[in-house]
C-alpha cells in the first residue's frame, strides 16, 4: 500500500565513529537489507541504539534491493540514500549437512559474541547456538569453520553440528548444540584438554586458537569450539608445537578469547 511505513528492525551493527558503519536490518519481518552509513551523519550513540537509528533513517527506496549506501545530500546536507543495488552476496559454499534452516525460524536470545547467539527453534527441543556472518566480509571465516565441522563430525571433539543457517536462500552460518553445565578450562584441566586436542591432531587438523575459552569442560571431558582458524596439516612438527603450547595457554590470564559483546543496535 502506498505510503505505508515499513517495519524496520536492526539485527546487527558494526559502528565505527571514524569510518563507515554497517548495519543488517530486517524489513517487514521478511527482507534483509545491508546499509552502509558514511561517517559523521549520525551520533555514535544513536547508531548503537536501534530505535534511535531507525527514527533518523531516510525513507527506504522502493524496489528490489539488498544493499544501500547512506551519504550526505549535497543540496540540503541531510542523509539520503545515494545508491541501492541488488547484489549477489557471498555465502558458505560447503553445504555438507542435510538440514538447512532459515534465519527467520530462529528466536534469537542472548548474544555470546558479536556473531554468536543462543537461540531456540521449533525444530529443536532445547536451546541451540547460532553462528553466522553478519556481513559479507565475515563469510570466509564461517565457510572455513563449516569445513572444520565436517572434518570432525562424529569424532567427539566439538559440539554437534545441527545444520546450516540460511538467509533468503544463501547460507550465512550454522547451528550447533549448546553445551550445558560447562565452564572454561583451567590449568587443572590440562589432561582433559590434551585428550581432545590429540583427537583433533590425529585427524591432521591444527585448531589454530587453543586459548582456554575455546575448551568447554563438562561431564569429565573437554569440548573444543571456534574452528574458524582450523587448517589441515600433514606436518607433525606443526601439530606438536600446538600441543606443547597448550599448557601455557591454559595458564594465560590476559582474558584473550573470552566472551566478547559488542554494542549492537538493539
Short mmCIF file of N, CA and C in Angstrom, two decimals, residues 29-154:
data_model
loop_
_atom_site.label_atom_id
_atom_site.label_comp_id
_atom_site.label_asym_id
_atom_site.label_seq_id
_atom_site.Cartn_x
_atom_site.Cartn_y
_atom_site.Cartn_z
N UNK A 29 9.68 -7.84 8.55
CA UNK A 29 9.87 -9.18 9.13
C UNK A 29 10.16 -10.26 8.09
N UNK A 30 10.59 -9.83 6.89
CA UNK A 30 10.85 -10.80 5.82
C UNK A 30 12.15 -10.55 5.07
N UNK A 31 12.46 -9.30 4.81
CA UNK A 31 13.54 -8.98 3.88
C UNK A 31 14.75 -8.39 4.61
N UNK A 32 15.91 -8.97 4.37
CA UNK A 32 17.15 -8.48 4.98
C UNK A 32 17.82 -7.51 4.02
N UNK A 33 18.25 -6.37 4.55
CA UNK A 33 18.97 -5.38 3.77
C UNK A 33 20.21 -4.95 4.54
N UNK A 34 21.23 -4.59 3.78
CA UNK A 34 22.51 -4.19 4.38
C UNK A 34 22.76 -2.72 4.08
N UNK A 35 22.96 -1.94 5.12
CA UNK A 35 23.16 -0.50 4.98
C UNK A 35 24.59 -0.12 5.35
N UNK A 36 25.18 0.75 4.55
CA UNK A 36 26.46 1.37 4.86
C UNK A 36 26.22 2.86 5.06
N UNK A 37 26.66 3.39 6.20
CA UNK A 37 26.43 4.80 6.52
C UNK A 37 27.76 5.52 6.63
N UNK A 38 27.89 6.59 5.89
CA UNK A 38 29.13 7.36 5.92
C UNK A 38 29.35 7.97 7.31
N UNK A 39 30.63 8.20 7.68
CA UNK A 39 30.92 8.79 9.00
C UNK A 39 30.40 10.22 9.09
N UNK A 40 30.03 10.60 10.32
CA UNK A 40 29.63 11.97 10.59
C UNK A 40 28.17 12.28 10.35
N UNK A 41 27.40 11.32 9.85
CA UNK A 41 25.99 11.57 9.58
C UNK A 41 25.14 11.52 10.85
N UNK A 42 25.46 10.57 11.71
CA UNK A 42 24.68 10.36 12.93
C UNK A 42 25.61 10.25 14.12
N UNK A 43 25.08 10.55 15.29
CA UNK A 43 25.80 10.37 16.53
C UNK A 43 26.03 8.88 16.78
N UNK A 44 27.22 8.55 17.28
CA UNK A 44 27.56 7.14 17.53
C UNK A 44 26.55 6.50 18.48
N UNK A 45 26.16 7.23 19.52
CA UNK A 45 25.18 6.69 20.46
C UNK A 45 23.86 6.36 19.81
N UNK A 46 23.42 7.19 18.88
CA UNK A 46 22.17 6.92 18.17
C UNK A 46 22.31 5.69 17.27
N UNK A 47 23.47 5.53 16.65
CA UNK A 47 23.66 4.36 15.77
C UNK A 47 23.73 3.07 16.57
N UNK A 48 24.14 3.17 17.83
CA UNK A 48 24.23 1.96 18.67
C UNK A 48 22.90 1.61 19.33
N UNK A 49 21.88 2.44 19.13
CA UNK A 49 20.56 2.18 19.72
C UNK A 49 19.55 2.11 18.58
N UNK A 50 19.11 0.89 18.28
CA UNK A 50 18.28 0.63 17.12
C UNK A 50 17.12 1.59 16.91
N UNK A 51 16.26 1.79 17.91
CA UNK A 51 15.11 2.69 17.71
C UNK A 51 15.50 4.10 17.31
N UNK A 52 16.60 4.62 17.89
CA UNK A 52 17.06 5.96 17.52
C UNK A 52 17.50 6.00 16.07
N UNK A 53 18.28 5.02 15.67
CA UNK A 53 18.76 4.99 14.29
C UNK A 53 17.60 4.89 13.31
N UNK A 54 16.66 4.00 13.59
CA UNK A 54 15.53 3.80 12.69
C UNK A 54 14.73 5.09 12.52
N UNK A 55 14.58 5.84 13.61
CA UNK A 55 13.79 7.08 13.54
C UNK A 55 14.47 8.14 12.68
N UNK A 56 15.79 8.05 12.49
CA UNK A 56 16.53 9.06 11.74
C UNK A 56 16.86 8.66 10.32
N UNK A 57 16.62 7.40 9.96
CA UNK A 57 16.95 6.95 8.61
C UNK A 57 16.10 7.67 7.57
N UNK A 58 16.68 7.97 6.42
CA UNK A 58 15.84 8.50 5.33
C UNK A 58 14.89 7.39 4.86
N UNK A 59 13.80 7.75 4.17
CA UNK A 59 12.85 6.73 3.70
C UNK A 59 13.56 5.67 2.85
N UNK A 60 13.19 4.42 3.08
CA UNK A 60 13.79 3.35 2.29
C UNK A 60 13.33 3.47 0.84
N UNK A 61 14.26 3.40 -0.10
CA UNK A 61 13.88 3.47 -1.52
C UNK A 61 13.00 2.27 -1.91
N UNK A 62 12.09 2.45 -2.85
CA UNK A 62 11.28 1.33 -3.32
C UNK A 62 12.12 0.39 -4.19
N UNK A 63 11.54 -0.75 -4.50
CA UNK A 63 12.21 -1.68 -5.42
C UNK A 63 12.89 -2.83 -4.72
N UNK A 64 13.45 -3.70 -5.53
CA UNK A 64 14.09 -4.93 -5.06
C UNK A 64 15.59 -4.67 -4.90
N UNK A 65 16.03 -4.38 -3.69
CA UNK A 65 17.45 -4.14 -3.44
C UNK A 65 17.82 -4.74 -2.08
N UNK A 66 19.11 -5.00 -1.90
CA UNK A 66 19.56 -5.57 -0.63
C UNK A 66 20.76 -4.83 -0.03
N UNK A 67 21.35 -3.89 -0.79
CA UNK A 67 22.45 -3.08 -0.27
C UNK A 67 22.17 -1.61 -0.53
N UNK A 68 22.29 -0.80 0.52
CA UNK A 68 22.07 0.62 0.38
C UNK A 68 23.17 1.43 1.04
N UNK A 69 23.48 2.58 0.44
CA UNK A 69 24.54 3.45 0.97
C UNK A 69 23.92 4.80 1.31
N UNK A 70 24.13 5.22 2.55
CA UNK A 70 23.58 6.50 3.01
C UNK A 70 24.69 7.52 3.14
N UNK A 71 24.52 8.65 2.46
CA UNK A 71 25.52 9.71 2.43
C UNK A 71 24.85 11.06 2.67
N UNK A 72 25.68 12.12 2.73
CA UNK A 72 25.15 13.48 2.78
C UNK A 72 24.51 13.84 1.45
N UNK A 73 23.35 14.44 1.52
CA UNK A 73 22.73 15.01 0.33
C UNK A 73 23.33 16.41 0.15
N UNK A 74 24.08 16.60 -0.90
CA UNK A 74 24.82 17.86 -1.08
C UNK A 74 23.94 19.11 -1.05
N UNK A 75 22.76 19.11 -1.71
CA UNK A 75 21.95 20.34 -1.70
C UNK A 75 21.45 20.76 -0.32
N UNK A 76 21.02 19.79 0.50
CA UNK A 76 20.44 20.18 1.79
C UNK A 76 21.22 19.67 3.01
N UNK A 77 22.25 18.87 2.78
CA UNK A 77 23.09 18.40 3.88
C UNK A 77 22.48 17.27 4.70
N UNK A 78 21.33 16.80 4.32
CA UNK A 78 20.67 15.72 5.08
C UNK A 78 21.10 14.35 4.56
N UNK A 79 21.07 13.35 5.44
CA UNK A 79 21.37 11.99 4.98
C UNK A 79 20.35 11.53 3.93
N UNK A 80 20.83 10.83 2.92
CA UNK A 80 19.93 10.27 1.92
C UNK A 80 20.58 9.01 1.34
N UNK A 81 19.78 8.20 0.69
CA UNK A 81 20.31 7.01 0.02
C UNK A 81 20.96 7.46 -1.28
N UNK A 82 22.28 7.39 -1.33
CA UNK A 82 23.00 7.80 -2.54
C UNK A 82 22.98 6.70 -3.60
N UNK A 83 22.79 5.46 -3.15
CA UNK A 83 22.63 4.35 -4.11
C UNK A 83 22.08 3.12 -3.41
N UNK A 84 21.38 2.31 -4.17
CA UNK A 84 20.93 1.00 -3.73
C UNK A 84 21.19 0.01 -4.87
N UNK A 85 21.50 -1.22 -4.50
CA UNK A 85 21.78 -2.24 -5.51
C UNK A 85 21.21 -3.57 -5.07
N UNK A 86 21.00 -4.42 -6.04
CA UNK A 86 20.64 -5.82 -5.79
C UNK A 86 21.91 -6.62 -6.02
N UNK A 87 22.64 -6.91 -4.95
CA UNK A 87 23.95 -7.54 -5.05
C UNK A 87 23.85 -9.05 -4.87
N UNK A 88 24.77 -9.75 -5.50
CA UNK A 88 24.92 -11.18 -5.28
C UNK A 88 25.85 -11.35 -4.09
N UNK A 89 25.28 -11.59 -2.93
CA UNK A 89 26.06 -11.64 -1.70
C UNK A 89 26.74 -13.01 -1.54
N UNK A 90 27.94 -13.05 -0.98
CA UNK A 90 28.63 -14.33 -0.81
C UNK A 90 27.96 -15.19 0.25
N UNK A 91 28.13 -16.49 0.11
CA UNK A 91 27.57 -17.42 1.09
C UNK A 91 28.53 -18.55 1.36
N UNK A 92 28.25 -19.30 2.39
CA UNK A 92 29.02 -20.50 2.70
C UNK A 92 28.84 -21.49 1.56
N UNK A 93 29.93 -22.11 1.12
CA UNK A 93 29.89 -22.98 -0.06
C UNK A 93 29.80 -24.47 0.26
N UNK A 94 30.32 -24.87 1.41
CA UNK A 94 30.38 -26.29 1.74
C UNK A 94 29.12 -26.73 2.47
N UNK A 95 28.10 -27.09 1.72
CA UNK A 95 26.81 -27.45 2.32
C UNK A 95 26.74 -28.97 2.49
N UNK A 96 27.47 -29.44 3.50
CA UNK A 96 27.62 -30.88 3.67
C UNK A 96 26.53 -31.51 4.53
N UNK A 97 25.85 -30.72 5.33
CA UNK A 97 24.83 -31.27 6.23
C UNK A 97 23.46 -31.24 5.54
N UNK A 98 22.62 -32.25 5.75
CA UNK A 98 21.33 -32.29 5.04
C UNK A 98 20.32 -31.24 5.49
N UNK A 99 20.49 -30.70 6.71
CA UNK A 99 19.49 -29.76 7.24
C UNK A 99 19.91 -28.32 6.98
N UNK A 100 18.96 -27.54 6.47
CA UNK A 100 19.18 -26.11 6.26
C UNK A 100 17.99 -25.36 6.86
N UNK A 101 18.28 -24.39 7.71
CA UNK A 101 17.24 -23.67 8.44
C UNK A 101 17.32 -22.18 8.11
N UNK A 102 16.20 -21.59 7.79
CA UNK A 102 16.16 -20.16 7.51
C UNK A 102 16.28 -19.38 8.82
N UNK A 103 16.98 -18.25 8.77
CA UNK A 103 17.21 -17.47 9.99
C UNK A 103 15.90 -16.97 10.61
N UNK A 104 14.85 -16.83 9.81
CA UNK A 104 13.58 -16.36 10.34
C UNK A 104 12.89 -17.42 11.21
N UNK A 105 13.36 -18.66 11.15
CA UNK A 105 12.81 -19.71 12.01
C UNK A 105 13.35 -19.64 13.43
N UNK A 106 14.40 -18.85 13.62
CA UNK A 106 15.03 -18.78 14.94
C UNK A 106 14.43 -17.66 15.79
N UNK A 107 14.37 -17.93 17.08
CA UNK A 107 14.07 -16.90 18.07
C UNK A 107 15.40 -16.62 18.77
N UNK A 108 16.02 -15.50 18.41
CA UNK A 108 17.37 -15.21 18.87
C UNK A 108 17.34 -14.71 20.31
N UNK A 109 18.23 -15.28 21.12
CA UNK A 109 18.30 -14.91 22.54
C UNK A 109 19.59 -14.19 22.88
N UNK A 110 20.27 -14.66 23.91
CA UNK A 110 21.45 -13.98 24.43
C UNK A 110 22.60 -13.99 23.43
N UNK A 111 23.24 -12.83 23.29
CA UNK A 111 24.43 -12.74 22.45
C UNK A 111 25.65 -13.18 23.24
N UNK A 112 26.41 -14.12 22.69
CA UNK A 112 27.61 -14.63 23.35
C UNK A 112 28.86 -13.94 22.81
N UNK A 113 28.88 -13.71 21.51
CA UNK A 113 29.92 -12.94 20.85
C UNK A 113 29.26 -12.15 19.74
N UNK A 114 30.05 -11.38 19.02
CA UNK A 114 29.45 -10.47 18.04
C UNK A 114 28.60 -11.19 17.00
N UNK A 115 28.95 -12.43 16.66
CA UNK A 115 28.16 -13.17 15.66
C UNK A 115 27.75 -14.55 16.17
N UNK A 116 27.67 -14.70 17.49
CA UNK A 116 27.28 -15.97 18.11
C UNK A 116 26.16 -15.71 19.10
N UNK A 117 25.05 -16.44 18.94
CA UNK A 117 23.88 -16.21 19.78
C UNK A 117 23.29 -17.54 20.27
N UNK A 118 22.72 -17.50 21.46
CA UNK A 118 21.82 -18.57 21.85
C UNK A 118 20.50 -18.35 21.11
N UNK A 119 19.83 -19.44 20.76
CA UNK A 119 18.57 -19.32 20.01
C UNK A 119 17.70 -20.53 20.29
N UNK A 120 16.44 -20.37 19.98
CA UNK A 120 15.52 -21.51 20.00
C UNK A 120 14.87 -21.61 18.64
N UNK A 121 14.40 -22.80 18.34
CA UNK A 121 13.79 -23.07 17.04
C UNK A 121 12.77 -24.19 17.23
N UNK A 122 11.60 -24.09 16.61
CA UNK A 122 10.59 -25.14 16.77
C UNK A 122 11.07 -26.54 16.38
N UNK A 123 12.12 -26.61 15.58
CA UNK A 123 12.61 -27.93 15.16
C UNK A 123 13.42 -28.64 16.24
N UNK A 124 13.81 -27.90 17.28
CA UNK A 124 14.65 -28.48 18.33
C UNK A 124 13.98 -28.30 19.69
N UNK A 125 14.23 -29.25 20.56
CA UNK A 125 13.58 -29.25 21.88
C UNK A 125 14.33 -28.41 22.91
N UNK A 126 15.54 -28.00 22.60
CA UNK A 126 16.33 -27.24 23.57
C UNK A 126 17.02 -26.08 22.88
N UNK A 127 17.63 -25.23 23.68
CA UNK A 127 18.34 -24.06 23.16
C UNK A 127 19.53 -24.51 22.32
N UNK A 128 19.76 -23.80 21.22
CA UNK A 128 20.86 -24.11 20.32
C UNK A 128 21.78 -22.88 20.23
N UNK A 129 22.88 -23.04 19.51
CA UNK A 129 23.81 -21.94 19.27
C UNK A 129 23.83 -21.65 17.77
N UNK A 130 23.64 -20.38 17.43
CA UNK A 130 23.70 -19.94 16.03
C UNK A 130 24.93 -19.07 15.84
N UNK A 131 25.71 -19.39 14.82
CA UNK A 131 26.89 -18.60 14.48
C UNK A 131 26.80 -18.27 13.00
N UNK A 132 26.94 -16.99 12.65
CA UNK A 132 26.69 -16.61 11.26
C UNK A 132 27.46 -15.36 10.89
N UNK A 133 27.60 -15.15 9.60
CA UNK A 133 28.24 -13.95 9.07
C UNK A 133 27.24 -12.80 9.12
N UNK A 134 27.53 -11.80 9.94
CA UNK A 134 26.65 -10.63 10.00
C UNK A 134 26.76 -9.82 8.72
N UNK A 135 27.99 -9.78 8.17
CA UNK A 135 28.26 -9.00 6.98
C UNK A 135 29.11 -9.84 6.03
N UNK A 136 29.18 -9.42 4.78
CA UNK A 136 29.84 -10.23 3.74
C UNK A 136 31.28 -10.56 4.08
N UNK A 137 31.99 -9.62 4.71
CA UNK A 137 33.41 -9.83 4.99
C UNK A 137 33.65 -10.90 6.05
N UNK A 138 32.61 -11.35 6.75
CA UNK A 138 32.77 -12.42 7.73
C UNK A 138 32.53 -13.81 7.13
N UNK A 139 32.05 -13.85 5.90
CA UNK A 139 31.68 -15.13 5.29
C UNK A 139 32.84 -16.12 5.17
N UNK A 140 34.04 -15.70 4.74
CA UNK A 140 35.13 -16.68 4.63
C UNK A 140 35.43 -17.43 5.92
N UNK A 141 35.34 -16.75 7.07
CA UNK A 141 35.58 -17.44 8.34
C UNK A 141 34.51 -18.49 8.61
N UNK A 142 33.27 -18.16 8.29
CA UNK A 142 32.19 -19.13 8.51
C UNK A 142 32.31 -20.31 7.55
N UNK A 143 32.77 -20.04 6.34
CA UNK A 143 32.98 -21.10 5.37
C UNK A 143 34.07 -22.05 5.86
N UNK A 144 35.17 -21.48 6.36
CA UNK A 144 36.27 -22.30 6.88
C UNK A 144 35.83 -23.14 8.07
N UNK A 145 35.04 -22.54 8.95
CA UNK A 145 34.60 -23.29 10.13
C UNK A 145 33.61 -24.38 9.78
N UNK A 146 32.81 -24.15 8.76
CA UNK A 146 31.87 -25.18 8.29
C UNK A 146 32.64 -26.40 7.78
N UNK A 147 33.72 -26.17 7.06
CA UNK A 147 34.58 -27.27 6.62
C UNK A 147 35.12 -28.03 7.83
N UNK A 148 35.60 -27.29 8.83
CA UNK A 148 36.19 -27.92 10.01
C UNK A 148 35.19 -28.83 10.72
N UNK A 149 33.94 -28.38 10.83
CA UNK A 149 32.94 -29.21 11.49
C UNK A 149 32.66 -30.49 10.69
N UNK A 150 32.79 -30.42 9.40
CA UNK A 150 32.64 -31.64 8.61
C UNK A 150 33.79 -32.60 8.89
N UNK A 151 35.00 -32.06 9.00
CA UNK A 151 36.16 -32.91 9.27
C UNK A 151 36.05 -33.63 10.61
N UNK A 152 35.49 -32.97 11.61
CA UNK A 152 35.48 -33.56 12.96
C UNK A 152 34.17 -34.28 13.28
N UNK A 153 33.27 -34.33 12.34
CA UNK A 153 31.97 -34.96 12.59
C UNK A 153 32.14 -36.38 13.16
N UNK A 154 31.43 -36.65 14.27
CA UNK A 154 31.41 -37.97 14.93
C UNK A 154 32.74 -38.36 15.59
#
